[in-house]
Structure formats: C-alpha cells, structure tokens
Coordinates of C-alpha atoms in Angstrom, one line a residue:
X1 CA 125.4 169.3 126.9
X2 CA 123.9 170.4 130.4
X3 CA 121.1 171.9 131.8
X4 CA 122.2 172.7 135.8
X5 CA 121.7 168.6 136.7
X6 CA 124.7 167.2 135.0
X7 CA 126.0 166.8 131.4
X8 CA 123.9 164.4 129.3
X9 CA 126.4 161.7 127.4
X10 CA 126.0 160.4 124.3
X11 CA 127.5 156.8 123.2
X12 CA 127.0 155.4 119.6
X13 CA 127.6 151.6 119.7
X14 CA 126.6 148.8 118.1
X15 CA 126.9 146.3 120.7
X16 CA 125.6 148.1 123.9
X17 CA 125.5 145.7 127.2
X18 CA 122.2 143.6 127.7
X19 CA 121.5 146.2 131.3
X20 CA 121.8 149.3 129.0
X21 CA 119.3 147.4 126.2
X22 CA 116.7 147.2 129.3
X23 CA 117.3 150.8 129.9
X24 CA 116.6 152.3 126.7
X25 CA 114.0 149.3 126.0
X26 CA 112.3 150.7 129.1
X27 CA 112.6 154.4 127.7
X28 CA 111.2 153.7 124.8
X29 CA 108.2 151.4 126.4
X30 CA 107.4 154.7 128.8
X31 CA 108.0 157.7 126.4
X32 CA 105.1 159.4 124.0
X33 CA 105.4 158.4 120.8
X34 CA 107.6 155.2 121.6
X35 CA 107.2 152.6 119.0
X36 CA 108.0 149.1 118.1
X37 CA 110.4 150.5 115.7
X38 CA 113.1 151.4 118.4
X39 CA 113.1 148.4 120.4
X40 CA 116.0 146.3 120.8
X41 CA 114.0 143.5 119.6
X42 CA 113.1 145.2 116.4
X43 CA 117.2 145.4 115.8
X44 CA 116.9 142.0 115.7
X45 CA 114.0 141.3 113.2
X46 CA 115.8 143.7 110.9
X47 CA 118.7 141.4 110.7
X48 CA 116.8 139.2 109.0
X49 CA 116.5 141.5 106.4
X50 CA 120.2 142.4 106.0
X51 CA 120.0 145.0 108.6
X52 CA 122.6 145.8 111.4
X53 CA 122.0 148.4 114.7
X54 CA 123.4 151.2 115.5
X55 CA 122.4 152.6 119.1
X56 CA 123.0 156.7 120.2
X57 CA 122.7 156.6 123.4
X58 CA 122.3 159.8 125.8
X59 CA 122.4 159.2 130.1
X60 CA 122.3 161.7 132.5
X61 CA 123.5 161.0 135.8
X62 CA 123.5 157.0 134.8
X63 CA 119.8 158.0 133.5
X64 CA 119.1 157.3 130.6
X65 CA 117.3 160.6 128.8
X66 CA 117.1 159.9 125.0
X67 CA 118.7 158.0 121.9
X68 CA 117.8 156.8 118.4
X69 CA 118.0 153.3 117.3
X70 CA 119.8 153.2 113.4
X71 CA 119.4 150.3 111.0
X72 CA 122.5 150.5 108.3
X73 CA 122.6 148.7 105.3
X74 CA 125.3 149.1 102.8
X75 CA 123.5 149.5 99.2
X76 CA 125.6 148.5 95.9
X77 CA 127.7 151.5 94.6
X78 CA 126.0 153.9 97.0
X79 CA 127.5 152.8 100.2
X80 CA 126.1 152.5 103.4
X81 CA 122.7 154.0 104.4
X82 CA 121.0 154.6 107.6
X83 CA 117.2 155.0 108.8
X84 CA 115.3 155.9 112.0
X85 CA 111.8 155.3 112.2
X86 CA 110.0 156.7 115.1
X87 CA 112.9 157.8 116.6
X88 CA 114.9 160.0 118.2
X89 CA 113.2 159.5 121.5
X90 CA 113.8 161.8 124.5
X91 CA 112.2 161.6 127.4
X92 CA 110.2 164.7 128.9
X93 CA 111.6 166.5 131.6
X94 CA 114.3 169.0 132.6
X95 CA 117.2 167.5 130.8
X96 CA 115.0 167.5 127.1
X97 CA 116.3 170.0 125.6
X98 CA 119.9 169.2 126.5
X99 CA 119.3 165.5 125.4
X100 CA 117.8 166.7 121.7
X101 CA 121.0 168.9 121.2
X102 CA 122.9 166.1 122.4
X103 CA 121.6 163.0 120.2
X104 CA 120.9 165.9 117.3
X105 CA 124.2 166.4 117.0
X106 CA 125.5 163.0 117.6
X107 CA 123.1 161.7 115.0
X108 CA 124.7 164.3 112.7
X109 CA 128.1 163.4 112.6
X110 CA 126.6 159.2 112.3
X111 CA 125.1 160.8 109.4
X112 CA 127.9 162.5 107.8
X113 CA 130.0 159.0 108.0
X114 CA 127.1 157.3 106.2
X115 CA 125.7 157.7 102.2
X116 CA 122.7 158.7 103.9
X117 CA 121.0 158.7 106.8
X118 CA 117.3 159.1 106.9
X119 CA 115.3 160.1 110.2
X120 CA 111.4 160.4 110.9
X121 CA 110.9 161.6 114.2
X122 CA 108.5 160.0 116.9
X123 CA 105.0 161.6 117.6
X124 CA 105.0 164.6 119.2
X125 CA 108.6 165.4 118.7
X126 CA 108.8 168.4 116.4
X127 CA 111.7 169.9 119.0
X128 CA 113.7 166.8 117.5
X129 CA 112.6 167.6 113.6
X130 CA 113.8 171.2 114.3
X131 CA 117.1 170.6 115.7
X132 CA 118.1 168.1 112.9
X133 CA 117.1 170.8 109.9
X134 CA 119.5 173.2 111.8
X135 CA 122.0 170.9 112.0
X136 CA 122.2 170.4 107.9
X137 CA 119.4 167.8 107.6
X138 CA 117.1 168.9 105.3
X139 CA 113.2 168.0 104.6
X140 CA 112.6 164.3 104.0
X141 CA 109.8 162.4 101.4
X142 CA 111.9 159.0 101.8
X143 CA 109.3 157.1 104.0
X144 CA 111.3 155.4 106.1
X145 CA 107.9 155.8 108.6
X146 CA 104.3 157.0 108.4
X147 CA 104.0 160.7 107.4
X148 CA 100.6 160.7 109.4
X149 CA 98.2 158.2 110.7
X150 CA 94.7 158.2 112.1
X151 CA 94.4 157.3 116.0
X152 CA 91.6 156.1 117.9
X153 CA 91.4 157.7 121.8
X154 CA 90.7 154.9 124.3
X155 CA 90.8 156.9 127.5
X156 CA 87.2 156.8 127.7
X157 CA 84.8 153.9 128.2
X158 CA 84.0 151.2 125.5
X159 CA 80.6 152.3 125.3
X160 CA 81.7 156.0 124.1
X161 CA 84.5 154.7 121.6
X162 CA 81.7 152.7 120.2
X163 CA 79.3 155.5 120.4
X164 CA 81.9 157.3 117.8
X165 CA 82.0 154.7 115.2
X166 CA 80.1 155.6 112.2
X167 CA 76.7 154.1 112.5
X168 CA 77.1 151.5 109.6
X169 CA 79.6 150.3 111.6
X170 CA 78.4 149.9 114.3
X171 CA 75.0 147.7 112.7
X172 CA 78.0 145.0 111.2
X173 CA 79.9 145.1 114.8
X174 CA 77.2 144.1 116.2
X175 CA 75.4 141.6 114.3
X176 CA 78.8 140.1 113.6
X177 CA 77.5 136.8 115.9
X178 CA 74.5 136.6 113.7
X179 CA 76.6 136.1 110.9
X180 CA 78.7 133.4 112.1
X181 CA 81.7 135.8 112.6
X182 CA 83.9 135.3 115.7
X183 CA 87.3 136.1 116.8
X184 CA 90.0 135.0 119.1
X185 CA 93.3 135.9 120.2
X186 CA 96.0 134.3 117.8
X187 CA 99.0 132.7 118.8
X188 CA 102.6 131.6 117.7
X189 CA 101.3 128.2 116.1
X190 CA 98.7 130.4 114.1
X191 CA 101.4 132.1 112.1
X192 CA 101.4 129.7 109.3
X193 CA 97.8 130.3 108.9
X194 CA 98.7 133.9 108.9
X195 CA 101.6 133.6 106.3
X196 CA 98.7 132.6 104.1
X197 CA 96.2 134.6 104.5
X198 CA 99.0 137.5 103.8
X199 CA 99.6 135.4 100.8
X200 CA 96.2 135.9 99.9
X201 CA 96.3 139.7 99.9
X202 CA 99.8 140.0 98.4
X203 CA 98.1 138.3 95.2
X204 CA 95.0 140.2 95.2
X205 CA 96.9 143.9 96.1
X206 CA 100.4 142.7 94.2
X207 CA 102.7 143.6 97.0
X208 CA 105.3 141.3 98.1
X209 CA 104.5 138.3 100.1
X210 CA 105.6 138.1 103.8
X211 CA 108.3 135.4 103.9
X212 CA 106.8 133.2 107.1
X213 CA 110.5 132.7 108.7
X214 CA 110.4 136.6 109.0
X215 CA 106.9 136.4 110.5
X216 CA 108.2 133.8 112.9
X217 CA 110.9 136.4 114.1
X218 CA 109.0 139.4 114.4
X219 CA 106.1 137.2 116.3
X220 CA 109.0 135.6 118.7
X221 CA 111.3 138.8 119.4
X222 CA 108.2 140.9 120.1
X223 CA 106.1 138.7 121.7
X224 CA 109.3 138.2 124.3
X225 CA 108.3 142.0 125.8
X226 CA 104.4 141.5 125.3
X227 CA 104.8 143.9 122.2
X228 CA 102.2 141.7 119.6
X229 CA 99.0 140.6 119.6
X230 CA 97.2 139.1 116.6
X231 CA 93.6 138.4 115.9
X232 CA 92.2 136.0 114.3
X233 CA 88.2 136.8 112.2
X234 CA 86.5 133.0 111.7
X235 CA 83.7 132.9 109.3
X236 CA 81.5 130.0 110.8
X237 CA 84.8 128.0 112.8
X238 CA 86.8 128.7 109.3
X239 CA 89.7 130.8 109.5
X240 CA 89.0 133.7 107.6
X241 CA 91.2 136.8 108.3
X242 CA 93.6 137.9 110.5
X243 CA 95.0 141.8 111.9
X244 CA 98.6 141.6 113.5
X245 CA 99.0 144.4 116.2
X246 CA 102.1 146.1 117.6
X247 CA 101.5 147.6 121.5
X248 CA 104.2 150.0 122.7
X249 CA 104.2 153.6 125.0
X250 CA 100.4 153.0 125.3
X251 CA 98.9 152.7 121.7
X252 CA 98.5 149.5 120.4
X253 CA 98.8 149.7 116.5
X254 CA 97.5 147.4 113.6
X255 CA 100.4 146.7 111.4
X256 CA 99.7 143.5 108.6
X257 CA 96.0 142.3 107.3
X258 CA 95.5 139.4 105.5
X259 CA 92.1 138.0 104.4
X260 CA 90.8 135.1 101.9
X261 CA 89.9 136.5 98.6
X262 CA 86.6 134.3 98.3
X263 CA 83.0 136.3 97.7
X264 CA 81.4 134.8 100.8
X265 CA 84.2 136.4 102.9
X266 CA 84.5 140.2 100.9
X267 CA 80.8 140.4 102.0
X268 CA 81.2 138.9 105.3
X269 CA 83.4 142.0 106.4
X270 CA 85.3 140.0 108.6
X271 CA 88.4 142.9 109.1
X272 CA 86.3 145.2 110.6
X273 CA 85.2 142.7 113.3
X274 CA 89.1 141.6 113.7
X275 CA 89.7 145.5 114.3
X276 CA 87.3 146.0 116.5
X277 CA 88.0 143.5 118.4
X278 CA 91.5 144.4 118.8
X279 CA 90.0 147.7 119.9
X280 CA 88.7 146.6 122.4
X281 CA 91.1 144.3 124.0
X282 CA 93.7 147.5 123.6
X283 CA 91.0 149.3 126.0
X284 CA 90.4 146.0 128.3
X285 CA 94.8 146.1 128.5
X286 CA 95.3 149.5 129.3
X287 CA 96.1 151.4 126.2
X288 CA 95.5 155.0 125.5
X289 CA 94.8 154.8 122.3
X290 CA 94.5 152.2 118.4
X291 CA 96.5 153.4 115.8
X292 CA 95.8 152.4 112.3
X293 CA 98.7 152.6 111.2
X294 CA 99.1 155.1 108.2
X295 CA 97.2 158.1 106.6
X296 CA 98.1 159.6 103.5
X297 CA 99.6 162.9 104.9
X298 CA 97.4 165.3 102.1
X299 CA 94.1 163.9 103.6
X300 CA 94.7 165.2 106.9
X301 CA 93.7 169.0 107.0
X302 CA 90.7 168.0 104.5
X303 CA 89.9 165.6 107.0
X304 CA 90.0 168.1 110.1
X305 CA 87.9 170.9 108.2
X306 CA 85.7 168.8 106.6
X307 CA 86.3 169.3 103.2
X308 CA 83.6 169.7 101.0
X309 CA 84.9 167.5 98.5
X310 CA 86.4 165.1 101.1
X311 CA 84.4 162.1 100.0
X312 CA 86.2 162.4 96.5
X313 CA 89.2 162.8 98.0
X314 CA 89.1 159.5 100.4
X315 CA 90.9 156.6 99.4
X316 CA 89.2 153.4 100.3
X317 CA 91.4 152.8 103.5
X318 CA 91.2 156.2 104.5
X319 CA 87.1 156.0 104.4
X320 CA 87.6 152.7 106.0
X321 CA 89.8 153.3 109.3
X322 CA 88.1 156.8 109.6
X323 CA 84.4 154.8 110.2
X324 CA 86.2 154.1 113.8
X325 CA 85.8 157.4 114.5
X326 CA 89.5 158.2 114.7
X327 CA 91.3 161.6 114.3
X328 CA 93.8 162.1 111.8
X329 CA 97.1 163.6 112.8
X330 CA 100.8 164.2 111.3
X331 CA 103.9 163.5 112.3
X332 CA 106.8 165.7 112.9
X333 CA 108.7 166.5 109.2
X334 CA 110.9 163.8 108.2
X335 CA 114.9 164.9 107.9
X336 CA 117.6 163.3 105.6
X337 CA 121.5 163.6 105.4
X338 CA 122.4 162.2 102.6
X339 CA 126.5 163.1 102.1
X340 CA 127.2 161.0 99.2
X341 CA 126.8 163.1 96.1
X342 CA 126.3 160.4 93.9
X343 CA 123.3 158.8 95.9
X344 CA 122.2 162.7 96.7
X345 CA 122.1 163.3 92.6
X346 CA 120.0 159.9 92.1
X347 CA 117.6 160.3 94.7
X348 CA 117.2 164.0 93.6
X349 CA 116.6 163.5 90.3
X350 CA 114.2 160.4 91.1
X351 CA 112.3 162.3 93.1
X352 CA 111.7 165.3 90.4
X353 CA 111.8 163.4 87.4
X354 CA 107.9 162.3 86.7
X355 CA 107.0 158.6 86.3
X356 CA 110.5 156.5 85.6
X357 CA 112.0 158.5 89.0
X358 CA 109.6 157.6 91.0
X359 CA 109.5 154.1 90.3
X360 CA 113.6 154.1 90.9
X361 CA 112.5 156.3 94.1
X362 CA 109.6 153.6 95.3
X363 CA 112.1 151.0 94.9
X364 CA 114.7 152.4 97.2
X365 CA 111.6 152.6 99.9
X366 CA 111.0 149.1 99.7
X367 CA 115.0 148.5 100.3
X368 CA 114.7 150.7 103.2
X369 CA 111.5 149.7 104.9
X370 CA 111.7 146.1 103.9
X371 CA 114.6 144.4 103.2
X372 CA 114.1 144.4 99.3
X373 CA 117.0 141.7 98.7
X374 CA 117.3 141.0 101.9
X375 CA 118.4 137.5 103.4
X376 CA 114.5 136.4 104.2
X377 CA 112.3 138.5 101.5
X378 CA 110.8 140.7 104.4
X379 CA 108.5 142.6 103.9
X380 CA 107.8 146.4 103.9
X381 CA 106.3 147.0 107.8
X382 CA 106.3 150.3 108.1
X383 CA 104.5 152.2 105.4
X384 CA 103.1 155.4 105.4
X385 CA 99.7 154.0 104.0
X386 CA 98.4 150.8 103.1
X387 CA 95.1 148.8 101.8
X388 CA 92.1 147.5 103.8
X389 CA 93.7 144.3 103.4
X390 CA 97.2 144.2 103.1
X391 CA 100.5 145.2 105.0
X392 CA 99.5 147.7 107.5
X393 CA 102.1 150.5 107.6

C-alpha cells in the first residue's frame, strides 16, 4: 500500500525486537484512542492468563504508522481464537489511509488462519470498523472491549469540571474531610490490601475474584511505563476503598473498584471521593480527559436527547458515573472473523437462542476478556459495563 511517500509494510510477529516494542509502545502512548490494551506490557499481563501476542506491524519509511496487538488462545475443540481490544491503531496523517488498508488486510488473512478472530476498534476509528466489514468481517456483540463509555473532558480548569458535577455531588465531595474521608495515592505494597477489598465486592456482586499474583503483574508491567495509578478512600485512617486507574494517549481510565461491604462505609460514599480524586490528579498530570470505563451501549442516545423516561432506564452505574457530568459516547462497531464453522454455528446459535445461549455466550466473554481457566484466575478487565463497585470495564 502507498500513498506518494513510500509503501507502508506490514509484519505479523510474535517476537518483535525490544527497539520496535518502543516504537509501537510510543505509537500507541501518542495516538487518539490509544489504550492500555495495546501495550507491550499488557501482552505480558495476558500471559498470565494463558494468553500469547501477536503484533501486525505497519512502518513507512522506518516509521512506524499503525498495527494491532492480538492475544490468541487456543480453546478446547474450537481451536485457536484471537481478540483485539482497542485496537487497530493508526496514526493520523497522510499515510492513514494506506496504513488501515494495509493492517485491514493483514489482520484479515491472521484472521482466516485462526477459529476466530475478534476485533473492537479504538475510539475514533470508524475508518478501521469500515475497512474490516469489507474485507469479510462482519458485525461483532462478542465484547472483547467496551461498546461505549462515558468520558469526562479535563481540558478545562478544575473549578469548571467540578462546576459540572451534579450538585449532590458536589455537597459529598466536599464535605468528604468532615466525614473523616481521605485519600492518597496507592502504591505496589498496597496491592494486598487491594486484592481484598476486590474480594470484598466479588462476594457482594458474585463475579470472580481477582487472583492477587495477577494484580501484582498488571500493577508491575504497567507501572514500568507510568500507565497505573491507584487510589486509595480511608474512612477515619481505615482503609476503606480503593479505584485502580489505567492512563494512556491522554485519558486516564478507572478500571477495578473494590470497597468493604460494612453499613458504616455504604453510607460513607467513599468511591465517589476515590474518583474524584483520581479526577483530579488526571487534570493536575496532564490528561485530556477520565474515562469511566464502560456504558451500556443502548443508554447512549437516551442519554444525549434526554429521554423522557431516562431515569427508568438508568442502571445504577450509569446514574452513578453520569453525576460527574460526563458525556456518553460509542465506540466504532465491533468486527468478527470467525472461519471455523463449528465455533461460527455455536456462537450463532448462542447468541439467538434465548436464556441457555446466552449463558454459553457470557461464558465464552469471560474466556476472552479474562482468562476463564487461565493459569492465574484473572479476571475480566475489560468489560463493556460494570457495578459501582466492582471490576471496572
């Protein structure tokens, strides 16, 4: 593929060289819509779940101009499956549209060598979502990523991002102090204290406990590039809840809640002080923008026109991350290509066949985005919603 400044190349390897890891690592550190999710480092903390990489790689020049990030794992009977979440990411500028043709079609012919291969685009990256559906991908309700999400802007002052939180909150961020609420920055020896306090919510919500040697992973491989940040709410000096945050491409996103269960903390409404919080020390750092990290994609045009039935409509996390005064948005349509016919038939008639087929269906989501039976019981990370207090997306 060209565009009058040189072909763009495409490698597919699963071993690139540590200079060309800093090269797409940069890319997708400086590109719109980059996300944890395609970091070298993330390739890493999905091994611990059973997961090996797969890296499509397009250059131009020796510039690198675009590539996806694949995590296979091979599934019993099925074969071998693929996802990308948040990914193909090309970078803006002349060579763009040469570079989505080029990792389109590379991703393609990964795709037709796998069971399946299942791809949510980046923000902002509907030219990617096109390509793919005319290449023989087809529309996508696996979930390997959010569908939509609701995003704070930070490009103004403090003041005005506070001055758009719902007035309610705004009363408890403030008179957090009074109530013997603080909260600090969290660090590596404060994952333990994290494990449990996810333990806490797993119980309460019945999701799957985060395994603390994967927390230990993620925390270390991400924290070696400055990509998380935790938070931790005390309720008089007592540990009391905690947000874990993922900062990439300018938006810093809250990924895993955990909170203790007792009365005195419910009422204490410690999470929304840890949020804001990590609001505001995304604004202090330089981020655009706080993403909370999943929105169920059928809320967001109620949301925009103001529904008039919108408050039945609004699932408690919804009502919850939009008191920040966020704006919902969606992101580009998910794409599968799944070329086994027997996985294509099961997942088919899972999706479309009322209650049994969607539990088989939800089950093959927490494989994909978790780890399911993988080696360290991760856990699912990247959701397309989530609880107040629970795994965040």
């Amino acid at each position: 593929m060209t565009d009058g400044r040189g072909e763009v190349s495409v490698t597919v390897s699963s071993r690139p060289s540590p200079e060309v890891l800093t090269d797409w690592d940069r890319l997708v550190d400086g590109t719109r819509g980059g996300d944890v999710a395609q970091l070298s480092a993330w390739a890493a903390v999905r091994r611990e779940a059973g997961y090996s990489p797969r890296y499509v790689l397009a250059r131009q020049a020796g510039r690198p101009v675009g590539g996806a990030l694949v995590l296979q794992r091979a599934l019993p009977l099925l074969g071998t499956v693929g996802y990308v979440s948040h990914g193909p990411l090309i970078a803006p500028g002349p060579a763009r549209v040469a570079a989505v043709r080029a990792v389109g079609d590379a991703l393609t012919g990964l795709g037709r060598g796998l069971a399946g291969l299942f791809v949510q685009p980046p923000y902002g990256a509907d030219d990617v979502a096109a390509h793919m559906l005319g290449r023989g991908f087809r529309p996508s309700t696996a979930g390997v990523g959010p569908a939509a999400s609701i995003r704070v802007d930070l490009t103004g002052d403090l003041a005005e991002v506070l001055a758009g939180i719902r007035p309610s909150n705004r009363r408890s961020i403030r008179g957090a102090e009074r109530r013997g609420i603080t909260v600090r920055e969290g660090c590596e020896d404060d994952l333990p204290l994290a494990a449990g306090l996810l333990s806490d919510s797993a119980a309460h919500h019945r999701f799957e406990p985060l395994s603390l040697d994967y927390l230990r992973v993620l925390y270390r491989e991400l924290a070696c590039g400055g990509h998380v940040r935790m938070f931790v709410a005390e309720l008089r000096g007592v540990p009391a809840a905690m947000v874990l945050c993922t900062g990439c491409a300018g938006t810093l996103t809250g990924r895993l809640v955990g909170m203790r269960r007792d009365a005195e903390v419910r009422r204490a409404d410690v999470v929304r002080q840890a949020d804001w919080h990590a609001i505001a020390w995304a604004k202090a750092h330089g981020y655009r923008a706080f993403d909370f990290g999943g929105l169920a994609v059928d809320l967001v045009d109620p949301i925009r026109r103001g529904a008039d039935d919108l408050a039945e409509r609004l699932t408690g996390p919804a009502r919850y991350k939009l008191s920040f005064g966020g704006e919902p948005f969606r992101y580009p349509q998910a794409v599968e290509l799944i070329s086994s016919r027997l996985l294509r038939r099961a997942y088919d008639w899972s999706s479309g066949s009322g209650s049994g087929g969607r539990l088989l269906l939800d089950a093959a989501r927490r494989v994909m985005r978790g780890g399911g039976a993988g080696r360290r019981n991760a856990p699912k990370f990247f959701g397309s919603s989530r609880s107040q207090h629970g795994q965040r997306g």
